[in-house]
Short mmCIF file of C-alpha atoms and ligand atoms in Angstrom, two decimals:
data_model
loop_
_atom_site.label_atom_id
_atom_site.label_comp_id
_atom_site.label_asym_id
_atom_site.label_seq_id
_atom_site.Cartn_x
_atom_site.Cartn_y
_atom_site.Cartn_z
CA MET A 1 103.16 163.20 53.65
CA THR A 2 106.20 160.63 52.65
CA ASN A 3 106.01 157.35 51.38
CA ASN A 4 109.33 155.98 51.50
CA LYS A 5 108.38 152.37 50.29
CA GLN A 6 112.27 151.37 51.57
CA ALA A 7 111.95 153.07 54.77
CA PHE A 8 112.45 149.96 57.10
CA PRO A 9 116.09 148.93 57.80
CA GLU A 10 117.61 145.92 57.38
CA GLY A 11 117.21 143.41 60.14
CA PHE A 12 113.97 145.55 61.26
CA LEU A 13 112.05 143.11 63.79
CA TRP A 14 108.78 141.93 62.79
CA GLY A 15 106.98 139.84 65.19
CA GLY A 16 104.22 139.76 67.60
CA ALA A 17 103.58 140.04 71.29
CA THR A 18 101.74 138.01 74.07
CA ALA A 19 101.95 137.65 77.86
CA ALA A 20 102.07 134.41 79.89
CA ASN A 21 99.08 135.03 82.18
CA GLN A 22 96.99 135.96 78.95
CA LEU A 23 97.85 132.41 76.68
CA GLU A 24 99.47 130.08 78.80
CA GLY A 25 96.54 128.87 80.91
CA ALA A 26 98.09 125.85 82.91
CA TYR A 27 97.80 128.37 86.18
CA SER A 28 98.47 125.63 88.84
CA GLU A 29 100.54 123.15 86.39
CA GLY A 30 104.54 122.81 86.63
CA GLY A 31 105.02 123.91 90.37
CA LYS A 32 103.29 127.41 89.23
CA GLY A 33 102.15 129.49 92.25
CA LEU A 34 99.24 132.10 91.90
CA SER A 35 99.90 135.37 90.29
CA VAL A 36 97.69 138.53 90.59
CA ALA A 37 96.31 137.59 87.02
CA ASP A 38 94.93 134.36 88.61
CA VAL A 39 92.41 136.17 91.19
CA MET A 40 91.02 138.67 88.39
CA PRO A 41 87.46 137.51 87.47
CA GLY A 42 86.54 137.57 83.38
CA GLY A 43 84.19 139.79 81.90
CA LYS A 44 83.25 143.54 81.04
CA LYS A 45 83.23 144.14 85.13
CA ARG A 46 86.75 142.98 85.77
CA PHE A 47 88.17 146.65 86.78
CA GLU A 48 84.78 147.38 88.48
CA ILE A 49 85.48 144.51 90.71
CA LEU A 50 89.00 145.05 91.03
CA SER A 51 88.27 148.52 92.00
CA SER A 52 85.86 147.83 94.82
CA PRO A 53 86.73 147.74 98.15
CA SER A 54 85.46 144.37 98.90
CA PHE A 55 88.12 143.03 96.36
CA ASP A 56 89.86 140.56 98.65
CA TRP A 57 92.58 138.72 96.15
CA GLN A 58 91.08 135.74 95.98
CA ILE A 59 89.33 133.28 93.48
CA HIS A 60 85.68 132.78 94.14
CA ALA A 61 84.75 130.42 91.44
CA ASP A 62 81.09 130.30 93.02
CA LYS A 63 80.87 133.78 91.63
CA TYR A 64 82.83 134.40 88.56
CA ASN A 65 84.67 132.98 85.67
CA TYR A 66 88.87 133.24 85.21
CA PRO A 67 89.47 132.60 81.67
CA ASN A 68 93.18 132.98 82.53
CA HIS A 69 93.01 130.07 84.16
CA HIS A 70 93.23 128.14 80.85
CA GLY A 71 94.05 130.95 78.53
CA ILE A 72 94.61 129.47 74.95
CA ASP A 73 96.49 126.54 76.71
CA HIS A 74 99.60 128.00 75.11
CA TYR A 75 101.48 125.99 77.81
CA HIS A 76 100.69 122.58 76.09
CA ARG A 77 100.67 123.96 72.34
CA PHE A 78 103.72 126.47 72.32
CA LYS A 79 105.20 124.52 69.71
CA GLU A 80 102.75 124.51 67.25
CA ASP A 81 102.04 128.16 68.10
CA ILE A 82 105.58 129.29 67.51
CA ALA A 83 105.37 127.12 64.04
CA LEU A 84 103.06 129.50 62.97
CA PHE A 85 104.53 132.59 64.08
CA ALA A 86 107.64 131.16 61.89
CA LYS A 87 104.82 130.43 58.81
CA MET A 88 104.33 134.16 58.89
CA GLY A 89 107.68 135.05 58.80
CA PHE A 90 108.30 136.42 62.48
CA LYS A 91 111.86 137.71 62.89
CA CYS A 92 111.02 138.13 66.82
CA TYR A 93 108.77 137.17 69.35
CA ARG A 94 107.70 138.95 72.48
CA LEU A 95 106.52 136.59 75.37
CA SER A 96 106.75 137.08 79.14
CA ILE A 97 108.03 135.01 81.77
CA ALA A 98 105.54 134.15 84.34
CA TRP A 99 107.45 135.06 87.76
CA ALA A 100 105.18 132.76 89.67
CA ARG A 101 106.51 129.59 87.45
CA ILE A 102 110.17 130.72 88.52
CA PHE A 103 109.38 131.54 92.16
CA PRO A 104 105.87 130.69 93.17
CA LYS A 105 105.50 132.44 95.80
CA GLY A 106 108.31 135.22 95.11
CA ASP A 107 109.82 135.22 98.22
CA GLU A 108 111.74 131.65 97.86
CA LYS A 109 115.49 131.23 97.63
CA GLU A 110 115.39 128.74 95.16
CA PRO A 111 113.46 128.69 91.83
CA ASN A 112 111.42 126.15 90.26
CA GLU A 113 113.31 123.84 88.03
CA ALA A 114 110.01 123.02 86.07
CA GLY A 115 109.34 126.90 85.64
CA LEU A 116 112.79 127.67 83.88
CA SER A 117 112.57 124.56 82.03
CA PHE A 118 109.20 125.25 80.25
CA TYR A 119 110.81 128.63 79.19
CA GLU A 120 114.00 127.23 78.10
CA ALA A 121 111.86 124.88 75.63
CA VAL A 122 109.98 127.81 74.41
CA LEU A 123 112.85 130.30 73.75
CA ASP A 124 114.71 126.99 72.06
CA GLU A 125 111.70 126.45 69.87
CA CYS A 126 111.79 130.11 68.94
CA ILE A 127 115.43 129.92 68.07
CA LYS A 128 115.03 127.03 66.19
CA HIS A 129 112.54 128.57 63.77
CA GLY A 130 114.92 131.39 63.37
CA ILE A 131 112.65 133.65 65.51
CA GLU A 132 114.69 136.18 67.86
CA PRO A 133 112.97 136.11 71.49
CA VAL A 134 111.86 139.22 73.22
CA VAL A 135 111.28 138.86 76.76
CA THR A 136 109.21 141.29 79.38
CA ILE A 137 110.31 140.27 82.60
CA SER A 138 107.35 141.14 84.33
CA HIS A 139 103.77 141.71 82.58
CA TYR A 140 100.78 141.75 84.87
CA GLU A 141 101.61 138.69 86.62
CA MET A 142 103.67 139.10 90.00
CA PRO A 143 103.10 136.70 91.93
CA LEU A 144 99.95 136.65 94.58
CA HIS A 145 101.89 135.79 97.54
CA LEU A 146 103.72 138.99 97.28
CA VAL A 147 100.77 141.24 97.87
CA THR A 148 98.71 139.28 100.02
CA GLU A 149 101.79 138.76 102.28
CA TYR A 150 104.16 141.89 101.39
CA GLY A 151 101.41 144.13 100.20
CA GLY A 152 102.43 144.83 96.20
CA TRP A 153 105.19 147.17 95.16
CA LYS A 154 104.90 149.51 98.16
CA ASN A 155 106.82 147.78 99.90
CA ARG A 156 110.57 147.98 99.37
CA GLN A 157 111.37 144.27 100.27
CA LEU A 158 110.05 143.82 96.59
CA ILE A 159 113.04 145.05 95.02
CA ASP A 160 115.17 142.03 96.29
CA PHE A 161 112.48 139.60 95.42
CA TYR A 162 112.57 140.90 91.75
CA GLU A 163 116.24 141.34 91.70
CA HIS A 164 116.49 137.77 92.51
CA TYR A 165 113.98 136.78 90.01
CA ALA A 166 115.70 139.01 87.29
CA LYS A 167 119.03 137.49 88.13
CA THR A 168 117.70 134.13 88.07
CA ILE A 169 116.28 134.27 84.69
CA LEU A 170 118.82 136.79 83.03
CA THR A 171 121.77 134.46 84.09
CA ARG A 172 119.97 131.42 82.79
CA PHE A 173 118.78 132.79 79.37
CA HIS A 174 121.39 135.71 78.57
CA LYS A 175 122.99 133.64 75.67
CA LYS A 176 119.30 132.67 74.36
CA VAL A 177 117.83 136.55 74.37
CA LYS A 178 119.40 139.71 73.50
CA TYR A 179 116.26 142.04 74.11
CA TRP A 180 114.55 142.40 77.54
CA MET A 181 111.99 144.37 79.23
CA THR A 182 111.89 145.12 82.98
CA PHE A 183 107.98 146.02 83.65
CA ASN A 184 105.26 145.75 81.09
CA GLU A 185 103.21 149.36 80.88
CA ILE A 186 104.87 150.61 83.76
CA ASN A 187 103.03 153.75 83.73
CA SER A 188 99.63 151.82 83.56
CA SER A 189 99.84 152.11 87.78
CA PHE A 190 98.63 155.70 87.58
CA HIS A 191 95.22 154.32 86.29
CA PHE A 192 95.25 150.87 87.32
CA PRO A 193 97.75 149.92 90.00
CA ALA A 194 96.05 146.12 90.67
CA LEU A 195 98.22 145.00 87.48
CA SER A 196 101.73 146.11 87.78
CA GLN A 197 102.01 147.08 91.42
CA GLY A 198 99.56 144.60 93.28
CA LEU A 199 97.56 147.49 94.82
CA ALA A 200 93.47 147.06 95.11
CA PRO A 201 91.83 149.87 97.07
CA THR A 202 92.46 147.39 100.19
CA ASN A 203 95.80 148.03 100.17
CA GLY A 204 96.70 151.27 98.68
CA ALA A 205 95.30 151.75 95.22
CA ASN A 206 93.95 155.09 95.81
CA GLU A 207 96.47 156.48 97.54
CA PRO A 208 98.96 158.56 95.43
CA GLN A 209 101.73 158.23 98.22
CA HIS A 210 101.67 154.41 97.66
CA VAL A 211 101.32 154.40 93.94
CA PHE A 212 104.31 156.67 93.50
CA GLN A 213 106.28 155.10 96.02
CA ALA A 214 105.57 151.48 94.75
CA LEU A 215 107.14 152.98 91.28
CA HIS A 216 110.22 154.35 92.70
CA HIS A 217 110.97 150.54 93.90
CA GLN A 218 110.09 149.63 90.37
CA PHE A 219 112.75 152.18 89.08
CA VAL A 220 115.13 150.98 91.37
CA ALA A 221 114.57 146.97 90.60
CA SER A 222 114.50 147.98 86.85
CA SER A 223 118.17 149.52 87.01
CA LYS A 224 118.91 146.58 89.06
CA ALA A 225 117.97 144.53 86.07
CA VAL A 226 119.94 146.63 84.05
CA LYS A 227 122.95 146.37 85.91
CA ILE A 228 122.42 142.41 85.86
CA ALA A 229 121.95 142.35 82.43
CA HIS A 230 125.44 144.44 81.50
CA THR A 231 127.34 142.59 83.65
CA LEU A 232 126.57 139.61 82.19
CA ASP A 233 126.79 140.70 78.60
CA PRO A 234 127.24 144.57 77.54
CA GLU A 235 125.68 143.34 74.51
CA LEU A 236 122.15 142.61 76.01
CA GLN A 237 119.69 145.62 75.57
CA VAL A 238 117.20 146.24 78.07
CA GLY A 239 114.17 148.31 77.55
CA CYS A 240 111.30 149.85 79.73
CA MET A 241 107.92 149.52 78.47
CA ILE A 242 105.00 152.47 78.88
CA ILE A 243 101.78 152.83 77.41
CA TYR A 244 102.27 156.04 75.46
CA ALA A 245 99.19 157.81 74.08
CA THR A 246 99.51 160.82 71.97
CA THR A 247 97.62 163.38 73.70
CA TYR A 248 95.60 166.16 72.28
CA ALA A 249 94.35 169.64 73.66
CA TYR A 250 90.50 169.96 72.41
CA ASP A 251 91.00 173.17 71.56
CA ALA A 252 93.18 176.21 71.68
CA ASN A 253 92.05 177.39 75.07
CA PRO A 254 95.24 177.58 77.20
CA ILE A 255 93.46 175.76 79.86
CA ASN A 256 92.98 172.77 77.93
CA GLN A 257 96.83 173.06 76.73
CA LEU A 258 97.90 173.08 80.15
CA ALA A 259 95.92 170.55 81.22
CA THR A 260 97.42 168.29 78.37
CA LEU A 261 100.67 169.39 79.08
CA LYS A 262 100.30 168.17 82.41
CA GLN A 263 98.62 164.73 81.24
CA ASN A 264 101.78 164.38 78.89
CA GLN A 265 103.86 164.80 81.64
CA GLN A 266 102.88 162.46 84.29
CA PHE A 267 101.46 159.95 82.03
CA ASN A 268 103.55 159.41 78.86
CA PHE A 269 107.09 160.41 80.24
CA TYR A 270 107.39 160.35 84.18
CA CYS A 271 108.63 156.86 84.15
CA ALA A 272 110.67 156.70 80.97
CA ASP A 273 112.64 159.94 82.27
CA VAL A 274 113.54 158.01 85.25
CA GLN A 275 114.06 154.92 83.33
CA ALA A 276 115.89 156.26 80.32
CA GLN A 277 117.54 159.14 81.35
CA GLY A 278 118.30 158.12 84.95
CA GLU A 279 116.67 160.57 86.95
CA TYR A 280 113.59 162.16 87.98
CA PRO A 281 112.16 164.77 85.73
CA SER A 282 111.89 168.34 86.60
CA PHE A 283 108.15 168.44 87.07
CA ALA A 284 108.36 165.76 89.51
CA LYS A 285 108.68 167.53 92.55
CA GLN A 286 105.45 169.65 92.04
CA LEU A 287 103.85 166.77 90.90
CA TRP A 288 104.30 165.07 93.87
CA ALA A 289 103.40 168.26 95.96
CA GLU A 290 99.94 168.54 94.17
CA LYS A 291 99.40 164.67 95.05
CA GLY A 292 100.74 164.94 98.95
CA VAL A 293 103.44 162.51 97.98
CA LYS A 294 106.59 162.27 100.24
CA LEU A 295 108.99 159.81 98.32
CA ALA A 296 111.13 157.85 100.47
CA ILE A 297 114.23 157.31 98.57
CA GLU A 298 117.48 155.66 100.08
CA PRO A 299 120.78 156.61 100.02
CA GLY A 300 122.12 154.95 96.69
CA ASP A 301 118.92 154.95 94.97
CA LEU A 302 119.61 158.07 92.67
CA GLU A 303 122.85 156.87 91.77
CA LEU A 304 121.71 153.64 90.64
CA LEU A 305 119.10 155.15 88.61
CA LYS A 306 121.49 157.18 86.86
CA GLU A 307 124.27 154.54 86.47
CA HIS A 308 122.04 152.20 84.81
CA PRO A 309 119.41 153.59 82.45
CA VAL A 310 117.45 151.29 80.05
CA ASP A 311 118.95 150.58 76.36
CA TYR A 312 115.85 151.58 74.50
CA ILE A 313 112.33 152.61 74.83
CA GLY A 314 109.60 149.97 74.66
CA PHE A 315 106.22 150.85 74.42
CA SER A 316 102.31 150.32 73.40
CA TYR A 317 100.53 152.23 71.16
CA TYR A 318 96.62 151.71 70.48
CA MET A 319 95.07 155.19 70.43
CA SER A 320 95.65 158.78 70.91
CA ALA A 321 93.13 160.86 73.76
CA VAL A 322 92.11 164.27 73.88
CA ILE A 323 91.67 166.30 77.12
CA ASN A 324 88.96 168.83 77.78
CA GLU A 325 88.95 170.55 80.74
CA THR A 326 86.24 172.93 79.71
CA ALA A 327 83.99 170.77 78.46
CA THR A 328 80.19 171.42 80.22
CA GLU A 329 78.76 167.91 78.96
CA ASP A 330 80.12 164.64 79.95
CA ASP A 331 81.86 163.43 75.99
CA SER A 332 84.08 160.78 77.70
CA VAL A 333 85.31 157.54 76.26
CA THR A 334 87.43 154.63 77.14
CA GLY A 335 90.49 153.29 76.08
CA ASN A 336 93.48 151.14 76.75
CA LEU A 337 93.39 152.18 80.97
CA LEU A 338 92.89 155.97 80.08
CA GLY A 339 89.78 157.96 78.74
CA GLY A 340 89.57 161.34 77.75
CA VAL A 341 86.80 162.83 75.69
CA ARG A 342 85.69 161.88 72.18
CA ASN A 343 87.57 162.94 69.13
CA PRO A 344 85.12 163.91 66.22
CA PHE A 345 88.22 163.40 63.76
CA LEU A 346 88.79 159.71 64.77
CA LYS A 347 86.81 156.33 64.46
CA ALA A 348 86.90 154.18 67.36
CA SER A 349 87.20 150.26 68.18
CA GLU A 350 84.14 148.25 69.18
CA TRP A 351 85.45 148.69 72.83
CA GLY A 352 85.72 152.73 72.26
CA TRP A 353 89.38 152.90 71.68
CA GLN A 354 90.04 156.17 69.75
CA ILE A 355 91.87 154.81 66.33
CA ASP A 356 94.50 157.25 65.29
CA PRO A 357 97.48 155.82 62.94
CA VAL A 358 98.96 159.61 62.24
CA GLY A 359 98.83 160.07 66.51
CA LEU A 360 101.47 156.73 65.99
CA ARG A 361 103.88 159.31 63.80
CA ILE A 362 103.79 162.01 66.17
CA ALA A 363 104.12 159.28 69.41
CA LEU A 364 107.56 157.98 67.61
CA ASN A 365 108.74 161.83 66.37
CA GLU A 366 107.97 162.66 70.13
CA LEU A 367 109.71 159.74 71.85
CA TYR A 368 112.96 159.92 69.82
CA ASP A 369 113.26 163.41 70.25
CA HIS A 370 112.80 163.62 73.63
CA TYR A 371 115.19 160.17 74.30
CA LYS A 372 117.52 159.92 71.51
CA LYS A 373 117.40 156.03 72.34
CA PRO A 374 116.05 153.54 69.87
CA LEU A 375 112.24 152.87 69.79
CA PHE A 376 110.47 149.26 69.64
CA ILE A 377 106.77 149.35 69.30
CA VAL A 378 106.22 146.27 71.36
CA GLU A 379 102.04 146.29 71.23
CA ASN A 380 99.32 148.07 68.68
CA GLY A 381 96.55 146.15 67.28
CA LEU A 382 92.54 146.39 66.97
CA GLY A 383 90.50 144.30 69.58
CA ALA A 384 87.27 143.19 67.76
CA ILE A 385 84.96 140.65 67.45
CA ASP A 386 85.72 138.50 64.58
CA GLN A 387 82.94 136.06 62.98
CA VAL A 388 84.12 132.52 61.49
CA ASP A 389 83.02 131.26 58.31
CA GLY A 390 82.03 127.22 57.91
CA ASN A 391 85.70 126.72 57.43
CA PHE A 392 86.79 128.58 60.62
CA TYR A 393 88.12 131.69 58.53
CA VAL A 394 87.78 134.88 59.52
CA GLU A 395 88.01 137.92 56.85
CA ASP A 396 89.26 140.41 58.99
CA ASP A 397 89.82 143.58 56.85
CA TYR A 398 89.01 145.69 59.36
CA ARG A 399 92.37 144.59 61.40
CA ILE A 400 94.11 144.69 58.13
CA ASP A 401 92.68 148.51 57.83
CA TYR A 402 94.11 149.33 61.15
CA LEU A 403 97.53 147.63 60.83
CA ARG A 404 98.00 148.78 57.86
CA GLY A 405 97.68 152.47 58.79
CA HIS A 406 99.94 151.99 61.73
CA VAL A 407 102.52 150.59 60.00
CA GLU A 408 102.41 153.39 57.21
CA ALA A 409 103.00 155.92 60.21
CA MET A 410 105.80 153.68 61.43
CA ARG A 411 107.44 154.03 57.80
CA ASN A 412 106.71 157.98 57.59
CA ALA A 413 108.78 158.37 61.09
CA ILE A 414 111.40 156.26 59.95
CA SER A 415 111.69 158.80 57.40
CA ASP A 416 111.39 161.76 59.79
CA GLY A 417 114.35 160.49 61.12
CA VAL A 418 113.25 158.37 63.70
CA ASP A 419 115.20 155.01 64.96
CA LEU A 420 112.56 152.36 65.11
CA ILE A 421 114.09 149.05 65.35
CA GLY A 422 110.87 146.49 65.74
CA TYR A 423 106.91 146.12 65.84
CA THR A 424 105.47 143.13 67.88
CA PRO A 425 101.53 143.54 67.00
CA TRP A 426 99.59 142.57 70.31
CA GLY A 427 97.97 139.27 70.71
CA CYS A 428 99.30 137.94 67.54
CA ILE A 429 97.39 134.55 68.17
CA ASP A 430 94.01 135.64 69.93
CA LEU A 431 94.12 135.04 73.84
CA VAL A 432 92.82 136.56 76.80
CA SER A 433 92.18 140.42 77.03
CA ALA A 434 93.70 142.28 79.80
CA SER A 435 91.15 144.54 80.94
CA THR A 436 88.18 142.72 80.25
CA GLY A 437 89.34 139.21 80.67
CA GLU A 438 87.54 137.99 77.58
CA MET A 439 88.19 135.90 74.39
CA ALA A 440 85.58 137.58 72.50
CA LYS A 441 87.48 140.47 72.05
CA ARG A 442 90.38 139.22 69.34
CA TYR A 443 93.43 140.71 67.86
CA GLY A 444 95.30 138.06 66.62
CA PHE A 445 96.31 136.85 63.19
CA ILE A 446 95.70 133.37 64.04
CA TYR A 447 91.95 132.77 65.59
CA VAL A 448 91.98 130.34 68.10
CA ASP A 449 88.42 128.04 68.42
CA LEU A 450 87.52 129.19 71.94
CA ASP A 451 84.75 131.07 74.09
CA ASP A 452 84.64 133.31 77.10
CA ASP A 453 83.16 129.96 78.51
CA GLY A 454 86.08 128.19 77.47
CA GLN A 455 84.36 126.29 75.14
CA GLY A 456 85.63 125.41 71.81
CA SER A 457 88.32 122.85 70.23
CA GLY A 458 90.83 125.25 71.32
CA ASN A 459 92.15 124.79 67.66
CA ARG A 460 94.05 127.30 65.62
CA TYR A 461 93.27 129.01 62.22
CA ALA A 462 95.01 131.51 60.18
CA LYS A 463 92.79 134.74 59.17
CA LYS A 464 93.18 136.80 56.32
CA SER A 465 95.50 139.37 58.25
CA PHE A 466 97.78 136.24 58.70
CA TYR A 467 98.55 136.19 55.08
CA TRP A 468 98.84 140.08 54.44
CA TYR A 469 101.03 140.38 57.44
CA GLN A 470 103.25 137.53 56.15
CA LYS A 471 103.79 139.08 52.95
CA VAL A 472 104.29 142.63 54.73
CA ILE A 473 107.65 140.89 56.57
CA GLN A 474 108.35 138.92 53.64
CA THR A 475 108.69 142.59 51.73
CA ASN A 476 110.12 144.19 54.86
CA GLY A 477 107.11 146.48 54.85
CA ALA A 478 107.41 147.87 51.28
CA ASP A 479 104.03 145.81 50.14
CA LEU A 480 101.05 146.80 52.35
CA THR A 481 98.36 146.31 50.14
C1 LIG B 501 98.15 146.27 77.13
C2 LIG B 501 98.89 145.37 77.88
O1 LIG B 501 97.45 147.38 78.07
O2 LIG B 501 97.13 145.96 76.15
C3 LIG B 501 98.34 143.81 77.08
O3 LIG B 501 100.47 145.15 78.15
C4 LIG B 501 96.84 143.78 76.99
O4 LIG B 501 98.14 142.58 78.07
C5 LIG B 501 96.74 144.91 75.95
O5 LIG B 501 96.37 142.74 76.40
C6 LIG B 501 95.34 145.36 74.99
O6 LIG B 501 94.47 145.02 76.15
P1 LIG B 501 93.51 144.37 76.40
O7 LIG B 501 92.56 145.35 77.65
O8 LIG B 501 92.11 144.87 75.06
O9 LIG B 501 93.26 143.19 76.49
#
């Protein structure tokens, strides 16, 4: 094991990450249109409801609760939140722009100036505090109209709408924002295409043809965004963003090894291969054949992908996975949109996600060996139930332990030779969870006094991890005690 305390390079981007739909609230203010996130009910049954054949992309306020509608009211309190990030010493802050604030329906010609002004104020606030903004162009919040009228990303017309949106925000903000990402967790669609592709069972979620075709459209759209960004300023850095889950075979049985290889190829590498290397991987044709997919690729698409790959690999890492094709008993576990079987060597979070810092070191090595492009961990963290004391203080040693293990893994991977440029733990301030739409699942360094029903003052309180992370940043990762 390496233990090089000086491993983090100067200028390393320590920060935190959020997404508009999970913290802003104000879902119908400032001219914003509805997004897919606005029709997703809160609670542990969220994915079950979205996967049901009767899911209709409508709000049913009589039946369900919608915590994303109020979020943590960051829309009105962003100055206070960014000041707290600055107090922690953030060098960067990853946020997303809600597409439906800029183009309420998604297919308009003219943007909504109120939406642009809102993000201008947010970005200026970051810059005022010396925090480098890192912007995700689309994070699980495409305009709902693009789903109900156009059928989601399986429709090629979405490329034009996304291009227009990306061009609008890149043109407006390129002097304020250097680091961009085109789609959050683009490979999430292999397990749950409702979030990033706008596909539910009623409009194609269960048909690989639609999911793969939608991905092709997203790849083309992503390359168009890269092209626009580099035309505006060749110094802009545009990344892809994937979920990476280090995946182990359960044992040395070649059947499990092969299944693991296949899982890695499709889940961990397929999307980033196209976005970072500019071409479909060698295994793609076989994968399409196995799934019965006949991809419609238009003239010029492949050239565009090749000419405009991303500059860096952004990824989320929460857990690892284990594949056991030969299991006789069901030992399955849940995870960040993908499952697998239980790993007897690891502990799991209260939501069953298996905690594996060494898996992060492996991930960093695998990704860097594969792409030789800078890596940026843009999500990582522990979702947990926090208990406040009488002063709203949370002693979240479990979160500190989780993060410490992962920062050590980063340090070791840097010593291994990996080019890692930054780290933005997820939900740096408590927000609504994506998979279960809950406030109860908290990731933050900052506690927000709100429950699943939206009850509470909404006030913000620093947790113990706030001060721990402040010291980590101050010492550039040398002091993790
Ligand atoms: C990632 C997403 O999958 O994980 C975030 O990009 C999400 O939007 C995060 O919130 C954690 O997942 P969850 O379901 O615990 O909120």
